[in-house]
Every structure is written in structure tokens, then in C-alpha cells.
């Protein structure tokens, strides 16, 4: 159950778009369309932003979108806003009732 | 409104035991798979354990298998995590998490309870 690989940090200016990658293996990301993404502010609980690869829960801005190609999933945030500055984690179902998270990416809005 | 409130965290010595509880409200607790996810200080998220609707099959990360036991009492709308043989690397905030039914994702999180394993 090795962690999924995410960049440690990404940055962008307000109004721009950024993409966070999440690389797994054929045993997790590549096997299932069950990648989810979470936003976490310091000292707060995570919040679900994307599930099943590209679906948004009710109330999540359509500026957030998800996709997958092979063993790599991606989260794109368009029209970057100051409030988007947070940590982002990807997660994939990994069979046998277990899940694996990425190491997290710190997004800085310049 | 869905609410998940964890309790039972604290300071424990290596090798010791602790039981976490999570009180649920605002949804039909018995209809959902429930999870524990932890986060070590300054680190990322880590799946710990999951339990099905009626407490049937349970699942564990390799890092806690054989030491932690997840359980639930649907009549009390409460989720538990019994932790034993605790190690310093188990130090973390432990979150109680509700499953987004059928989607293999986590849609509601508690505020977390801190477990510190130290001598």
C-alpha cells in the first residue's frame, strides 16, 4: 500500500488554472475509476471536492474538475481564487476494502 | 445536518491501549460504511480502517492490522476504534469518516481526536 505520488507544491496567480497530478499504479488508480480529491485548510478536517474521478458533490464549485489517464489522476482548478489556497489530497480505492492517499500538495495562490 | 464527533484521544505510553468513539447524527447511521482515517502531525492522510453497514466485514491498513479493531453499535449510532500495542508512529489526529455510499469516497469528516503515543 504505497502512497500515491503528488507534487509537494504548486502555485498560481488569481484567475489562472493549475493542475495537480496524482500517480499511482495499475493496482489502484489504474484499476478503478474511484479517485477522490480532498481540500484541507490548516487545522481543519478535509473536504471532499471530487469523487469517482470527475464528479463534484453538491456545493462544490464547478471551477474544480477531475480526470484520469492510465495510472495518473489530475485535479484542475480554474479561475484560481485566494480561498483555494490549501492542501489537496488525492485518494484511490486499492482493492480488498482499503484505500491509499497521496502525500498531499500545498497550493499557493500568489 | 450530518455530524460526527470523535472522543477518546489522549496521551498513552508505547505498548498501551486506547479506545476512540465517534458519535453520529443527522443521517441513518446503519445504512453507511464508516471509516477511520488518520493524519500524523504535519503529514498526509492515511486510511486506517473501514466497517460495513452491520459490522460485518472489516478492513485494515497493513500498518495497524492485528493491533486495531473497528466496530460499531448501530443502536447507539456510534463507531469505535480499539487501539492496542500502540507505537510512537501511531501518533496522529484520528478522523471518523462517513462513506459516500457506492462511490468509495469520504463525504463527511469529524473534527478529529488527537492520539499521542509517547513515554
PDB file of N, CA, C and O in Angstrom, chain A residues 1 34 36 38 40 44-46 48 51-52 89 91 93 96-99 101, chain B residues 35 39 43-45 47 59-62 95 100 102-106 109-110:
ATOM      1  N   UNK A   1       0.831  -1.204   0.000  1.00  0.00           N
ATOM      2  CA  UNK A   1       0.000   0.000   0.000  1.00  0.00           C
ATOM      3  C   UNK A   1       0.864   1.253   0.000  1.00  0.00           C
ATOM      4  O   UNK A   1       0.876   2.023   0.962  1.00  0.00           O
ATOM      5  N   UNK A  34     -12.092   5.313  -9.286  1.00  0.00           N
ATOM      6  CA  UNK A  34     -12.543   5.608  -7.921  1.00  0.00           C
ATOM      7  C   UNK A  34     -11.562   6.525  -7.205  1.00  0.00           C
ATOM      8  O   UNK A  34     -11.260   6.335  -6.027  1.00  0.00           O
ATOM      9  N   UNK A  36     -10.689  10.086  -5.598  1.00  0.00           N
ATOM     10  CA  UNK A  36     -11.344  11.238  -4.981  1.00  0.00           C
ATOM     11  C   UNK A  36     -10.282  12.257  -4.589  1.00  0.00           C
ATOM     12  O   UNK A  36      -9.106  11.924  -4.442  1.00  0.00           O
ATOM     13  N   UNK A  38      -9.504  15.776  -1.996  1.00  0.00           N
ATOM     14  CA  UNK A  38      -9.900  16.447  -0.768  1.00  0.00           C
ATOM     15  C   UNK A  38      -9.130  17.750  -0.604  1.00  0.00           C
ATOM     16  O   UNK A  38      -7.927  17.807  -0.892  1.00  0.00           O
ATOM     17  N   UNK A  40      -7.982  20.597   2.238  1.00  0.00           N
ATOM     18  CA  UNK A  40      -7.830  20.737   3.680  1.00  0.00           C
ATOM     19  C   UNK A  40      -7.147  22.042   4.026  1.00  0.00           C
ATOM     20  O   UNK A  40      -6.039  22.317   3.562  1.00  0.00           O
ATOM     21  N   UNK A  44      -8.022  22.086  10.017  1.00  0.00           N
ATOM     22  CA  UNK A  44      -9.404  21.708   9.726  1.00  0.00           C
ATOM     23  C   UNK A  44      -9.480  20.303   9.146  1.00  0.00           C
ATOM     24  O   UNK A  44      -8.487  19.751   8.681  1.00  0.00           O
ATOM     25  N   UNK A  45     -10.687  19.744   9.169  1.00  0.00           N
ATOM     26  CA  UNK A  45     -10.892  18.435   8.563  1.00  0.00           C
ATOM     27  C   UNK A  45     -10.934  18.574   7.041  1.00  0.00           C
ATOM     28  O   UNK A  45     -11.305  19.614   6.509  1.00  0.00           O
ATOM     29  N   UNK A  46     -10.540  17.529   6.343  1.00  0.00           N
ATOM     30  CA  UNK A  46     -10.619  17.549   4.878  1.00  0.00           C
ATOM     31  C   UNK A  46     -12.057  17.671   4.388  1.00  0.00           C
ATOM     32  O   UNK A  46     -13.000  17.318   5.096  1.00  0.00           O
ATOM     33  N   UNK A  48     -14.430  16.811   0.834  1.00  0.00           N
ATOM     34  CA  UNK A  48     -14.499  16.120  -0.457  1.00  0.00           C
ATOM     35  C   UNK A  48     -14.778  17.110  -1.571  1.00  0.00           C
ATOM     36  O   UNK A  48     -15.767  17.852  -1.519  1.00  0.00           O
ATOM     37  N   UNK A  51     -15.251  13.100  -6.575  1.00  0.00           N
ATOM     38  CA  UNK A  51     -15.317  11.671  -6.338  1.00  0.00           C
ATOM     39  C   UNK A  51     -15.537  10.933  -7.657  1.00  0.00           C
ATOM     40  O   UNK A  51     -15.933  11.546  -8.654  1.00  0.00           O
ATOM     41  N   UNK A  52     -15.266   9.643  -7.656  1.00  0.00           N
ATOM     42  CA  UNK A  52     -15.332   8.830  -8.872  1.00  0.00           C
ATOM     43  C   UNK A  52     -14.623   9.508 -10.041  1.00  0.00           C
ATOM     44  O   UNK A  52     -15.106   9.505 -11.167  1.00  0.00           O
ATOM     45  N   UNK A  89      -5.384  16.563  -1.373  1.00  0.00           N
ATOM     46  CA  UNK A  89      -5.001  15.158  -1.323  1.00  0.00           C
ATOM     47  C   UNK A  89      -5.833  14.354  -2.309  1.00  0.00           C
ATOM     48  O   UNK A  89      -7.057  14.512  -2.372  1.00  0.00           O
ATOM     49  N   UNK A  91      -6.932  10.380  -3.474  1.00  0.00           N
ATOM     50  CA  UNK A  91      -7.150   9.106  -2.795  1.00  0.00           C
ATOM     51  C   UNK A  91      -7.740   8.132  -3.805  1.00  0.00           C
ATOM     52  O   UNK A  91      -8.562   8.512  -4.647  1.00  0.00           O
ATOM     53  N   UNK A  93      -9.328   3.985  -4.250  1.00  0.00           N
ATOM     54  CA  UNK A  93      -9.623   2.660  -3.737  1.00  0.00           C
ATOM     55  C   UNK A  93      -8.522   1.732  -4.240  1.00  0.00           C
ATOM     56  O   UNK A  93      -8.044   1.869  -5.388  1.00  0.00           O
ATOM     57  N   UNK A  96      -9.607  -4.932  -1.875  1.00  0.00           N
ATOM     58  CA  UNK A  96      -9.666  -5.583  -0.559  1.00  0.00           C
ATOM     59  C   UNK A  96     -10.096  -4.647   0.552  1.00  0.00           C
ATOM     60  O   UNK A  96      -9.643  -4.770   1.687  1.00  0.00           O
ATOM     61  N   UNK A  97     -10.960  -3.706   0.217  1.00  0.00           N
ATOM     62  CA  UNK A  97     -11.515  -2.828   1.237  1.00  0.00           C
ATOM     63  C   UNK A  97     -10.557  -1.824   1.815  1.00  0.00           C
ATOM     64  O   UNK A  97     -10.747  -1.369   2.943  1.00  0.00           O
ATOM     65  N   UNK A  98      -9.517  -1.480   1.075  1.00  0.00           N
ATOM     66  CA  UNK A  98      -8.568  -0.482   1.563  1.00  0.00           C
ATOM     67  C   UNK A  98      -8.423   0.664   0.563  1.00  0.00           C
ATOM     68  O   UNK A  98      -8.752   0.528  -0.610  1.00  0.00           O
ATOM     69  N   UNK A  99      -7.936   1.769   1.058  1.00  0.00           N
ATOM     70  CA  UNK A  99      -7.742   2.970   0.255  1.00  0.00           C
ATOM     71  C   UNK A  99      -6.305   3.459   0.430  1.00  0.00           C
ATOM     72  O   UNK A  99      -5.676   3.185   1.453  1.00  0.00           O
ATOM     73  N   UNK A 101      -3.911   7.107  -0.019  1.00  0.00           N
ATOM     74  CA  UNK A 101      -3.883   8.546  -0.242  1.00  0.00           C
ATOM     75  C   UNK A 101      -2.569   8.974  -0.889  1.00  0.00           C
ATOM     76  O   UNK A 101      -1.549   8.275  -0.777  1.00  0.00           O
TER      77      UNK A 101
ATOM     78  N   UNK B  35     -15.530   4.788   8.304  1.00  0.00           N
ATOM     79  CA  UNK B  35     -14.078   4.663   8.236  1.00  0.00           C
ATOM     80  C   UNK B  35     -13.392   5.427   9.362  1.00  0.00           C
ATOM     81  O   UNK B  35     -13.960   6.351   9.937  1.00  0.00           O
ATOM     82  N   UNK B  39      -4.033  11.300  10.523  1.00  0.00           N
ATOM     83  CA  UNK B  39      -3.074  12.256   9.976  1.00  0.00           C
ATOM     84  C   UNK B  39      -2.041  12.571  11.052  1.00  0.00           C
ATOM     85  O   UNK B  39      -2.368  13.222  12.062  1.00  0.00           O
ATOM     86  N   UNK B  43       1.856  15.776   8.547  1.00  0.00           N
ATOM     87  CA  UNK B  43       1.942  14.769   7.482  1.00  0.00           C
ATOM     88  C   UNK B  43       0.618  14.643   6.736  1.00  0.00           C
ATOM     89  O   UNK B  43      -0.331  15.371   6.984  1.00  0.00           O
ATOM     90  N   UNK B  44       0.577  13.696   5.812  1.00  0.00           N
ATOM     91  CA  UNK B  44      -0.605  13.492   4.994  1.00  0.00           C
ATOM     92  C   UNK B  44      -1.623  12.561   5.628  1.00  0.00           C
ATOM     93  O   UNK B  44      -1.459  12.081   6.749  1.00  0.00           O
ATOM     94  N   UNK B  45      -2.687  12.323   4.867  1.00  0.00           N
ATOM     95  CA  UNK B  45      -3.766  11.468   5.335  1.00  0.00           C
ATOM     96  C   UNK B  45      -3.433  10.000   5.105  1.00  0.00           C
ATOM     97  O   UNK B  45      -2.749   9.653   4.138  1.00  0.00           O
ATOM     98  N   UNK B  47      -5.438   6.101   5.333  1.00  0.00           N
ATOM     99  CA  UNK B  47      -6.562   5.218   5.640  1.00  0.00           C
ATOM    100  C   UNK B  47      -6.163   4.260   6.753  1.00  0.00           C
ATOM    101  O   UNK B  47      -5.066   3.693   6.723  1.00  0.00           O
ATOM    102  N   UNK B  59     -12.006  -3.952   7.536  1.00  0.00           N
ATOM    103  CA  UNK B  59     -10.800  -3.835   6.728  1.00  0.00           C
ATOM    104  C   UNK B  59      -9.795  -2.942   7.437  1.00  0.00           C
ATOM    105  O   UNK B  59     -10.172  -1.985   8.132  1.00  0.00           O
ATOM    106  N   UNK B  60      -8.513  -3.246   7.234  1.00  0.00           N
ATOM    107  CA  UNK B  60      -7.467  -2.518   7.935  1.00  0.00           C
ATOM    108  C   UNK B  60      -6.287  -2.239   7.024  1.00  0.00           C
ATOM    109  O   UNK B  60      -5.955  -3.050   6.150  1.00  0.00           O
ATOM    110  N   UNK B  61      -5.625  -1.110   7.273  1.00  0.00           N
ATOM    111  CA  UNK B  61      -4.333  -0.862   6.641  1.00  0.00           C
ATOM    112  C   UNK B  61      -3.333  -1.837   7.227  1.00  0.00           C
ATOM    113  O   UNK B  61      -3.443  -2.252   8.397  1.00  0.00           O
ATOM    114  N   UNK B  62      -2.341  -2.193   6.427  1.00  0.00           N
ATOM    115  CA  UNK B  62      -1.320  -3.126   6.906  1.00  0.00           C
ATOM    116  C   UNK B  62      -0.634  -2.607   8.169  1.00  0.00           C
ATOM    117  O   UNK B  62      -0.237  -3.385   9.032  1.00  0.00           O
ATOM    118  N   UNK B  95      -9.573  10.758  12.410  1.00  0.00           N
ATOM    119  CA  UNK B  95     -10.857  11.248  11.924  1.00  0.00           C
ATOM    120  C   UNK B  95     -11.833  10.093  11.722  1.00  0.00           C
ATOM    121  O   UNK B  95     -11.482   9.052  11.149  1.00  0.00           O
ATOM    122  N   UNK B 100     -19.389   8.031   1.184  1.00  0.00           N
ATOM    123  CA  UNK B 100     -20.383   8.476   0.212  1.00  0.00           C
ATOM    124  C   UNK B 100     -20.860   7.232  -0.505  1.00  0.00           C
ATOM    125  O   UNK B 100     -20.180   6.718  -1.387  1.00  0.00           O
ATOM    126  N   UNK B 102     -21.595   4.004  -2.191  1.00  0.00           N
ATOM    127  CA  UNK B 102     -21.412   3.492  -3.538  1.00  0.00           C
ATOM    128  C   UNK B 102     -20.310   4.142  -4.334  1.00  0.00           C
ATOM    129  O   UNK B 102     -20.033   3.727  -5.462  1.00  0.00           O
ATOM    130  N   UNK B 103     -19.662   5.157  -3.780  1.00  0.00           N
ATOM    131  CA  UNK B 103     -18.673   5.899  -4.563  1.00  0.00           C
ATOM    132  C   UNK B 103     -17.248   5.691  -4.080  1.00  0.00           C
ATOM    133  O   UNK B 103     -16.317   6.236  -4.660  1.00  0.00           O
ATOM    134  N   UNK B 104     -17.085   4.930  -3.001  1.00  0.00           N
ATOM    135  CA  UNK B 104     -15.743   4.664  -2.479  1.00  0.00           C
ATOM    136  C   UNK B 104     -14.987   5.955  -2.176  1.00  0.00           C
ATOM    137  O   UNK B 104     -13.787   6.069  -2.471  1.00  0.00           O
ATOM    138  N   UNK B 105     -15.684   6.912  -1.612  1.00  0.00           N
ATOM    139  CA  UNK B 105     -15.044   8.159  -1.197  1.00  0.00           C
ATOM    140  C   UNK B 105     -15.617   8.580   0.145  1.00  0.00           C
ATOM    141  O   UNK B 105     -16.553   7.959   0.662  1.00  0.00           O
ATOM    142  N   UNK B 106     -15.050   9.634   0.707  1.00  0.00           N
ATOM    143  CA  UNK B 106     -15.355  10.025   2.078  1.00  0.00           C
ATOM    144  C   UNK B 106     -16.010  11.404   2.079  1.00  0.00           C
ATOM    145  O   UNK B 106     -15.331  12.402   1.842  1.00  0.00           O
ATOM    146  N   UNK B 109     -16.570  14.315   7.425  1.00  0.00           N
ATOM    147  CA  UNK B 109     -15.480  14.062   8.357  1.00  0.00           C
ATOM    148  C   UNK B 109     -15.796  14.688   9.709  1.00  0.00           C
ATOM    149  O   UNK B 109     -16.345  15.782   9.774  1.00  0.00           O
ATOM    150  N   UNK B 110     -15.389  14.009  10.786  1.00  0.00           N
ATOM    151  CA  UNK B 110     -15.467  14.623  12.098  1.00  0.00           C
ATOM    152  C   UNK B 110     -14.357  15.644  12.257  1.00  0.00           C
ATOM    153  O   UNK B 110     -13.563  15.871  11.349  1.00  0.00           O
TER     154      UNK B 110
END
